[in-house]
Amino acid sequence: MTQALPKLITFNEFIEWYPNDGKHYELHKGVIVEMPPPTGAHEKVIAFLSRKLTVEFDRLNLPYGIPKTALVKTPSAESAYSPDVLLLNLDNLDNEPLFQKQSTVCQAASVPIVIEVVSSNWRDDYYNKLRDYEEMGIPEYWIADYAALGARKFIGNPKQPTIFVCELVDGEYQMTAFQGNTAISSPTFPQLNLTAQQIFNATN
């Protein structure tokens, strides 16, 4: 007995469908995915990173902001992600065709940094989103694996909490791992005073 394949939907269909039910959804290659409810530790890491980045771009008087909810639409796949921390370049939003009505960006110029805080669906962050953010041309992508959930080939054996900063170089991400008291090196914010351990301590 053959099963009918689920119908893949477009981004526009996803936006029209999106319910106001308090839950978060993403579109992964035409398939709607309900995001698992975040843990308290997950939310603490998001809050800490948002505060640190806000202090830095405010100090530098840059036209940046972190929205409460916004989507990043990828160029080729019918995917739309809701990052844990999305740093927007407010000066480019007038060039975004979907932002005013749908709070969605699709241009790399709008996204200086995107951060995913790793949860149980860690493969999305290490594989799918890395590939799609890379293709989109987002210059800096952080993977904050505070609970050491990723594969050993990424975070070591035994697994260690790790922050990856992925910098776009010649169209490809170069991943740099930061653990313990190592100072994080951010291409966007070279003077950022932050260690991996400070991020991990935010869960306490």
Tab-separated table of N, CA, C and O in Angstrom, residues 86-181:
chain	number	residue	atom	x	y	z
A	86	LEU	N	18.410	37.019	16.482
A	86	LEU	CA	18.549	37.548	15.122
A	86	LEU	C	18.922	39.018	15.222
A	86	LEU	O	18.138	39.847	15.678
A	87	LEU	N	20.150	39.326	14.828
A	87	LEU	CA	20.604	40.711	14.832
A	87	LEU	C	20.287	41.324	13.469
A	87	LEU	O	20.752	40.824	12.441
A	88	LEU	N	19.470	42.367	13.483
A	88	LEU	CA	19.043	42.997	12.235
A	88	LEU	C	19.772	44.319	12.016
A	88	LEU	O	19.985	45.089	12.958
A	89	ASN	N	20.126	44.565	10.770
A	89	ASN	CA	20.613	45.869	10.343
A	89	ASN	C	19.389	46.675	9.923
A	89	ASN	O	18.845	46.478	8.834
A	90	LEU	N	18.958	47.561	10.809
A	90	LEU	CA	17.707	48.289	10.581
A	90	LEU	C	17.773	49.157	9.328
A	90	LEU	O	16.747	49.421	8.699
A	91	ASP	N	18.980	49.582	8.939
A	91	ASP	CA	19.126	50.450	7.768
A	91	ASP	C	18.777	49.730	6.467
A	91	ASP	O	18.522	50.386	5.449
A	92	ASN	N	18.805	48.395	6.474
A	92	ASN	CA	18.517	47.669	5.231
A	92	ASN	C	17.075	47.193	5.130
A	92	ASN	O	16.672	46.651	4.095
A	93	LEU	N	16.285	47.399	6.167
A	93	LEU	CA	14.947	46.805	6.170
A	93	LEU	C	14.019	47.415	5.117
A	93	LEU	O	13.081	46.758	4.667
A	94	ASP	N	14.293	48.654	4.714
A	94	ASP	CA	13.484	49.248	3.641
A	94	ASP	C	13.668	48.502	2.321
A	94	ASP	O	12.831	48.598	1.419
A	95	ASN	N	14.777	47.776	2.189
A	95	ASN	CA	15.033	47.007	0.967
A	95	ASN	C	14.444	45.592	1.018
A	95	ASN	O	14.522	44.857	0.030
A	96	GLU	N	13.890	45.233	2.156
A	96	GLU	CA	13.345	43.889	2.327
A	96	GLU	C	11.885	43.856	1.876
A	96	GLU	O	11.025	44.496	2.476
A	97	PRO	N	11.570	43.062	0.837
A	97	PRO	CA	10.213	43.072	0.300
A	97	PRO	C	9.164	42.472	1.225
A	97	PRO	O	7.968	42.757	1.078
A	98	LEU	N	9.581	41.655	2.186
A	98	LEU	CA	8.614	40.942	3.022
A	98	LEU	C	8.552	41.470	4.450
A	98	LEU	O	7.717	41.000	5.236
A	99	PHE	N	9.401	42.433	4.795
A	99	PHE	CA	9.514	42.765	6.222
A	99	PHE	C	8.307	43.522	6.758
A	99	PHE	O	7.820	43.225	7.848
A	100	GLN	N	7.821	44.492	6.015
A	100	GLN	CA	6.759	45.346	6.557
A	100	GLN	C	5.503	44.553	6.911
A	100	GLN	O	4.903	44.756	7.966
A	101	LYS	N	5.122	43.626	6.061
A	101	LYS	CA	3.867	42.896	6.292
A	101	LYS	C	4.077	41.562	6.990
A	101	LYS	O	3.196	41.086	7.709
A	102	GLN	N	5.241	40.941	6.776
A	102	GLN	CA	5.414	39.571	7.248
A	102	GLN	C	6.595	39.393	8.197
A	102	GLN	O	6.900	38.265	8.576
A	103	SER	N	7.237	40.492	8.611
A	103	SER	CA	8.364	40.438	9.552
A	103	SER	C	9.369	39.363	9.150
A	103	SER	O	9.807	38.552	9.959
A	104	THR	N	9.715	39.388	7.855
A	104	THR	CA	10.605	38.364	7.299
A	104	THR	C	11.719	39.043	6.507
A	104	THR	O	11.463	39.976	5.739
A	105	VAL	N	12.948	38.551	6.708
A	105	VAL	CA	14.080	39.067	5.937
A	105	VAL	C	14.617	37.960	5.038
A	105	VAL	O	14.551	36.775	5.376
A	106	CYS	N	15.129	38.357	3.896
A	106	CYS	CA	15.679	37.374	2.948
A	106	CYS	C	16.988	37.853	2.334
A	106	CYS	O	17.498	37.233	1.403
A	107	GLN	N	17.547	38.956	2.864
A	107	GLN	CA	18.799	39.488	2.345
A	107	GLN	C	19.885	39.424	3.415
A	107	GLN	O	19.651	39.808	4.568
A	108	ALA	N	21.066	38.980	3.015
A	108	ALA	CA	22.176	38.884	3.964
A	108	ALA	C	22.540	40.246	4.549
A	108	ALA	O	22.991	40.335	5.696
A	109	ALA	N	22.332	41.307	3.779
A	109	ALA	CA	22.669	42.650	4.257
A	109	ALA	C	21.849	43.049	5.483
A	109	ALA	O	22.224	43.978	6.204
A	110	SER	N	20.752	42.347	5.721
A	110	SER	CA	19.903	42.651	6.877
A	110	SER	C	20.334	41.915	8.134
A	110	SER	O	19.828	42.202	9.219
A	111	VAL	N	21.239	40.946	8.011
A	111	VAL	CA	21.540	40.041	9.129
A	111	VAL	C	23.053	39.997	9.397
A	111	VAL	O	23.760	39.163	8.838
A	112	PRO	N	23.568	40.883	10.253
A	112	PRO	CA	24.994	40.818	10.588
A	112	PRO	C	25.364	39.526	11.319
A	112	PRO	O	26.405	38.931	11.068
A	113	ILE	N	24.495	39.107	12.252
A	113	ILE	CA	24.746	37.892	13.035
A	113	ILE	C	23.427	37.156	13.248
A	113	ILE	O	22.393	37.780	13.525
A	114	VAL	N	23.481	35.836	13.134
A	114	VAL	CA	22.346	34.998	13.520
A	114	VAL	C	22.878	33.940	14.489
A	114	VAL	O	23.979	33.416	14.305
A	115	ILE	N	22.100	33.667	15.552
A	115	ILE	CA	22.532	32.713	16.579
A	115	ILE	C	21.444	31.667	16.798
A	115	ILE	O	20.264	32.015	16.950
A	116	GLU	N	21.859	30.418	16.808
A	116	GLU	CA	20.965	29.325	17.199
A	116	GLU	C	21.505	28.707	18.487
A	116	GLU	O	22.688	28.355	18.568
A	117	VAL	N	20.641	28.610	19.489
A	117	VAL	CA	20.983	27.946	20.744
A	117	VAL	C	20.508	26.505	20.619
A	117	VAL	O	19.323	26.243	20.416
A	118	VAL	N	21.432	25.573	20.725
A	118	VAL	CA	21.155	24.176	20.375
A	118	VAL	C	20.199	23.537	21.385
A	118	VAL	O	20.355	23.691	22.599
A	119	SER	N	19.212	22.820	20.842
A	119	SER	CA	18.295	22.038	21.672
A	119	SER	C	18.258	20.618	21.118
A	119	SER	O	19.162	20.190	20.398
A	120	SER	N	17.208	19.879	21.444
A	120	SER	CA	17.171	18.450	21.106
A	120	SER	C	17.279	18.187	19.599
A	120	SER	O	17.796	17.155	19.177
A	121	ASN	N	16.808	19.123	18.791
A	121	ASN	CA	16.894	18.952	17.330
A	121	ASN	C	18.197	19.565	16.809
A	121	ASN	O	18.210	20.387	15.888
A	122	TRP	N	19.324	19.149	17.395
A	122	TRP	CA	20.623	19.775	17.144
A	122	TRP	C	21.072	19.661	15.690
A	122	TRP	O	21.810	20.505	15.200
A	123	ARG	N	20.617	18.628	14.994
A	123	ARG	CA	21.044	18.469	13.589
A	123	ARG	C	20.593	19.638	12.722
A	123	ARG	O	21.270	19.992	11.751
A	124	ASP	N	19.466	20.232	13.055
A	124	ASP	CA	19.007	21.402	12.299
A	124	ASP	C	20.045	22.517	12.348
A	124	ASP	O	20.347	23.159	11.339
A	125	ASP	N	20.597	22.754	13.554
A	125	ASP	CA	21.536	23.866	13.729
A	125	ASP	C	22.886	23.582	13.089
A	125	ASP	O	23.502	24.469	12.489
A	126	TYR	N	23.370	22.352	13.212
A	126	TYR	CA	24.700	21.996	12.717
A	126	TYR	C	24.728	21.698	11.221
A	126	TYR	O	25.784	21.808	10.595
A	127	TYR	N	23.606	21.297	10.664
A	127	TYR	CA	23.593	20.905	9.248
A	127	TYR	C	22.688	21.817	8.412
A	127	TYR	O	23.171	22.579	7.564
A	128	ASN	N	21.372	21.751	8.643
A	128	ASN	CA	20.424	22.437	7.755
A	128	ASN	C	20.562	23.958	7.808
A	128	ASN	O	20.674	24.627	6.774
A	129	LYS	N	20.541	24.493	9.023
A	129	LYS	CA	20.589	25.952	9.139
A	129	LYS	C	21.963	26.484	8.770
A	129	LYS	O	22.070	27.545	8.144
A	130	LEU	N	22.999	25.758	9.128
A	130	LEU	CA	24.345	26.179	8.723
A	130	LEU	C	24.433	26.271	7.203
A	130	LEU	O	24.917	27.268	6.659
A	131	ARG	N	23.934	25.253	6.523
A	131	ARG	CA	23.984	25.252	5.059
A	131	ARG	C	23.157	26.398	4.481
A	131	ARG	O	23.593	27.108	3.562
A	132	ASP	N	21.956	26.610	5.020
A	132	ASP	CA	21.067	27.619	4.448
A	132	ASP	C	21.530	29.045	4.764
A	132	ASP	O	21.441	29.937	3.918
A	133	TYR	N	22.016	29.274	5.988
A	133	TYR	CA	22.540	30.603	6.311
A	133	TYR	C	23.793	30.899	5.485
A	133	TYR	O	24.031	32.034	5.081
A	134	GLU	N	24.591	29.864	5.254
A	134	GLU	CA	25.780	30.009	4.415
A	134	GLU	C	25.377	30.381	2.994
A	134	GLU	O	25.934	31.316	2.394
A	135	GLU	N	24.408	29.666	2.448
A	135	GLU	CA	23.956	29.953	1.079
A	135	GLU	C	23.372	31.353	0.974
A	135	GLU	O	23.556	32.053	-0.026
A	136	MET	N	22.688	31.783	2.012
A	136	MET	CA	22.086	33.115	2.023
A	136	MET	C	23.159	34.198	2.079
A	136	MET	O	22.927	35.332	1.645
A	137	GLY	N	24.343	33.847	2.609
A	137	GLY	CA	25.433	34.812	2.683
A	137	GLY	C	25.492	35.592	3.980
A	137	GLY	O	26.129	36.652	4.040
A	138	ILE	N	24.842	35.082	5.033
A	138	ILE	CA	24.905	35.746	6.339
A	138	ILE	C	26.348	35.685	6.835
A	138	ILE	O	26.936	34.609	6.914
A	139	PRO	N	26.950	36.831	7.164
A	139	PRO	CA	28.392	36.860	7.416
A	139	PRO	C	28.843	36.144	8.687
A	139	PRO	O	29.995	35.710	8.761
A	140	GLU	N	27.955	36.019	9.668
A	140	GLU	CA	28.380	35.414	10.939
A	140	GLU	C	27.233	34.620	11.552
A	140	GLU	O	26.127	35.141	11.725
A	141	TYR	N	27.513	33.361	11.870
A	141	TYR	CA	26.512	32.454	12.437
A	141	TYR	C	27.106	31.785	13.669
A	141	TYR	O	28.163	31.167	13.586
A	142	TRP	N	26.431	31.926	14.794
A	142	TRP	CA	26.870	31.278	16.026
A	142	TRP	C	26.008	30.059	16.308
A	142	TRP	O	24.773	30.117	16.166
A	143	ILE	N	26.649	28.974	16.739
A	143	ILE	CA	25.953	27.800	17.253
A	143	ILE	C	26.322	27.701	18.733
A	143	ILE	O	27.489	27.449	19.064
A	144	ALA	N	25.356	27.950	19.605
A	144	ALA	CA	25.606	27.955	21.045
A	144	ALA	C	25.144	26.623	21.630
A	144	ALA	O	23.972	26.446	21.961
A	145	ASP	N	26.076	25.702	21.750
A	145	ASP	CA	25.767	24.345	22.228
A	145	ASP	C	26.134	24.248	23.712
A	145	ASP	O	27.064	23.554	24.103
A	146	TYR	N	25.354	24.949	24.547
A	146	TYR	CA	25.673	25.050	25.978
A	146	TYR	C	25.481	23.725	26.713
A	146	TYR	O	26.101	23.483	27.752
A	147	ALA	N	24.620	22.846	26.205
A	147	ALA	CA	24.334	21.570	26.866
A	147	ALA	C	25.092	20.404	26.238
A	147	ALA	O	24.844	19.253	26.584
A	148	ALA	N	25.997	20.697	25.308
A	148	ALA	CA	26.813	19.666	24.652
A	148	ALA	C	25.944	18.572	24.042
A	148	ALA	O	26.111	17.382	24.323
A	149	LEU	N	25.030	18.993	23.165
A	149	LEU	CA	24.097	18.047	22.540
A	149	LEU	C	24.550	17.591	21.161
A	149	LEU	O	24.071	16.577	20.660
A	150	GLY	N	25.455	18.334	20.537
A	150	GLY	CA	25.870	18.016	19.172
A	150	GLY	C	26.715	16.760	19.085
A	150	GLY	O	27.060	16.119	20.090
A	151	ALA	N	27.052	16.395	17.855
A	151	ALA	CA	27.831	15.176	17.621
A	151	ALA	C	29.257	15.341	18.136
A	151	ALA	O	29.813	16.442	18.168
A	152	ARG	N	29.871	14.209	18.496
A	152	ARG	CA	31.239	14.227	19.010
A	152	ARG	C	32.225	14.783	17.989
A	152	ARG	O	33.250	15.362	18.364
A	153	LYS	N	31.934	14.606	16.718
A	153	LYS	CA	32.867	15.122	15.709
A	153	LYS	C	32.935	16.645	15.731
A	153	LYS	O	33.896	17.236	15.233
A	154	PHE	N	31.899	17.268	16.314
A	154	PHE	CA	31.915	18.722	16.443
A	154	PHE	C	32.481	19.172	17.786
A	154	PHE	O	33.316	20.074	17.840
A	155	ILE	N	32.024	18.557	18.883
A	155	ILE	CA	32.304	19.103	20.218
A	155	ILE	C	33.209	18.217	21.064
A	155	ILE	O	33.435	18.498	22.236
A	156	GLY	N	33.759	17.154	20.450
A	156	GLY	CA	34.759	16.365	21.144
A	156	GLY	C	34.198	15.148	21.867
A	156	GLY	O	32.988	14.987	22.023
A	157	ASN	N	35.109	14.288	22.285
A	157	ASN	CA	34.759	13.072	23.022
A	157	ASN	C	35.687	12.970	24.233
A	157	ASN	O	36.885	12.759	24.064
A	158	PRO	N	35.181	13.146	25.457
A	158	PRO	CA	33.778	13.348	25.806
A	158	PRO	C	33.265	14.714	25.325
A	158	PRO	O	34.057	15.632	25.127
A	159	LYS	N	31.964	14.790	25.178
A	159	LYS	CA	31.360	16.017	24.675
A	159	LYS	C	31.577	17.168	25.652
A	159	LYS	O	31.497	16.991	26.863
A	160	GLN	N	31.849	18.338	25.081
A	160	GLN	CA	32.082	19.546	25.879
A	160	GLN	C	31.162	20.669	25.389
A	160	GLN	O	30.994	20.836	24.168
A	161	PRO	N	30.577	21.434	26.302
A	161	PRO	CA	29.824	22.619	25.866
A	161	PRO	C	30.708	23.493	24.976
A	161	PRO	O	31.879	23.727	25.292
A	162	THR	N	30.151	23.939	23.871
A	162	THR	CA	30.958	24.624	22.853
A	162	THR	C	30.149	25.745	22.200
A	162	THR	O	28.948	25.601	21.980
A	163	ILE	N	30.831	26.833	21.914
A	163	ILE	CA	30.276	27.902	21.085
A	163	ILE	C	31.038	27.890	19.771
A	163	ILE	O	32.270	27.954	19.761
A	164	PHE	N	30.326	27.776	18.669
A	164	PHE	CA	30.955	27.880	17.357
A	164	PHE	C	30.626	29.245	16.757
A	164	PHE	O	29.465	29.672	16.749
A	165	VAL	N	31.662	29.905	16.267
A	165	VAL	CA	31.463	31.111	15.468
A	165	VAL	C	31.834	30.752	14.034
A	165	VAL	O	32.974	30.376	13.753
A	166	CYS	N	30.852	30.833	13.153
A	166	CYS	CA	31.046	30.498	11.740
A	166	CYS	C	31.143	31.801	10.955
A	166	CYS	O	30.180	32.566	10.902
A	167	GLU	N	32.298	32.036	10.372
A	167	GLU	CA	32.536	33.261	9.607
A	167	GLU	C	32.514	32.943	8.122
A	167	GLU	O	33.166	31.998	7.665
A	168	LEU	N	31.769	33.734	7.366
A	168	LEU	CA	31.671	33.511	5.926
A	168	LEU	C	32.943	34.008	5.239
A	168	LEU	O	33.261	35.197	5.282
A	169	VAL	N	33.680	33.085	4.646
A	169	VAL	CA	34.917	33.414	3.924
A	169	VAL	C	34.818	32.803	2.529
A	169	VAL	O	34.697	31.585	2.386
A	170	ASP	N	34.835	33.662	1.512
A	170	ASP	CA	34.721	33.202	0.121
A	170	ASP	C	33.502	32.300	-0.067
A	170	ASP	O	33.564	31.263	-0.745
A	171	GLY	N	32.386	32.699	0.550
A	171	GLY	CA	31.124	31.978	0.349
A	171	GLY	C	30.958	30.735	1.181
A	171	GLY	O	29.935	30.038	1.054
A	172	GLU	N	31.930	30.421	2.053
A	172	GLU	CA	31.829	29.223	2.883
A	172	GLU	C	32.089	29.591	4.338
A	172	GLU	O	32.912	30.449	4.640
A	173	TYR	N	31.382	28.892	5.245
A	173	TYR	CA	31.603	29.132	6.668
A	173	TYR	C	32.878	28.449	7.147
A	173	TYR	O	33.093	27.261	6.895
A	174	GLN	N	33.704	29.215	7.850
A	174	GLN	CA	34.845	28.677	8.579
A	174	GLN	C	34.440	28.623	10.050
A	174	GLN	O	34.151	29.659	10.655
A	175	MET	N	34.384	27.403	10.609
A	175	MET	CA	33.901	27.217	11.977
A	175	MET	C	35.064	27.264	12.961
A	175	MET	O	36.050	26.552	12.807
A	176	THR	N	34.928	28.103	13.992
A	176	THR	CA	35.902	28.159	15.071
A	176	THR	C	35.200	27.811	16.368
A	176	THR	O	34.158	28.403	16.691
A	177	ALA	N	35.755	26.857	17.113
A	177	ALA	CA	35.147	26.391	18.357
A	177	ALA	C	35.738	27.133	19.549
A	177	ALA	O	36.948	27.384	19.611
A	178	PHE	N	34.872	27.479	20.510
A	178	PHE	CA	35.299	28.131	21.749
A	178	PHE	C	34.720	27.363	22.923
A	178	PHE	O	33.515	27.105	22.978
A	179	GLN	N	35.593	26.995	23.858
A	179	GLN	CA	35.195	26.261	25.045
A	179	GLN	C	35.844	26.885	26.279
A	179	GLN	O	36.848	27.588	26.178
A	180	GLY	N	35.255	26.619	27.442
A	180	GLY	CA	35.843	27.093	28.698
A	180	GLY	C	36.026	28.597	28.727
A	180	GLY	O	35.148	29.356	28.316
A	181	ASN	N	37.165	29.036	29.205
A	181	ASN	CA	37.432	30.472	29.370
A	181	ASN	C	38.069	31.124	28.153
A	181	ASN	O	38.636	32.215	28.255
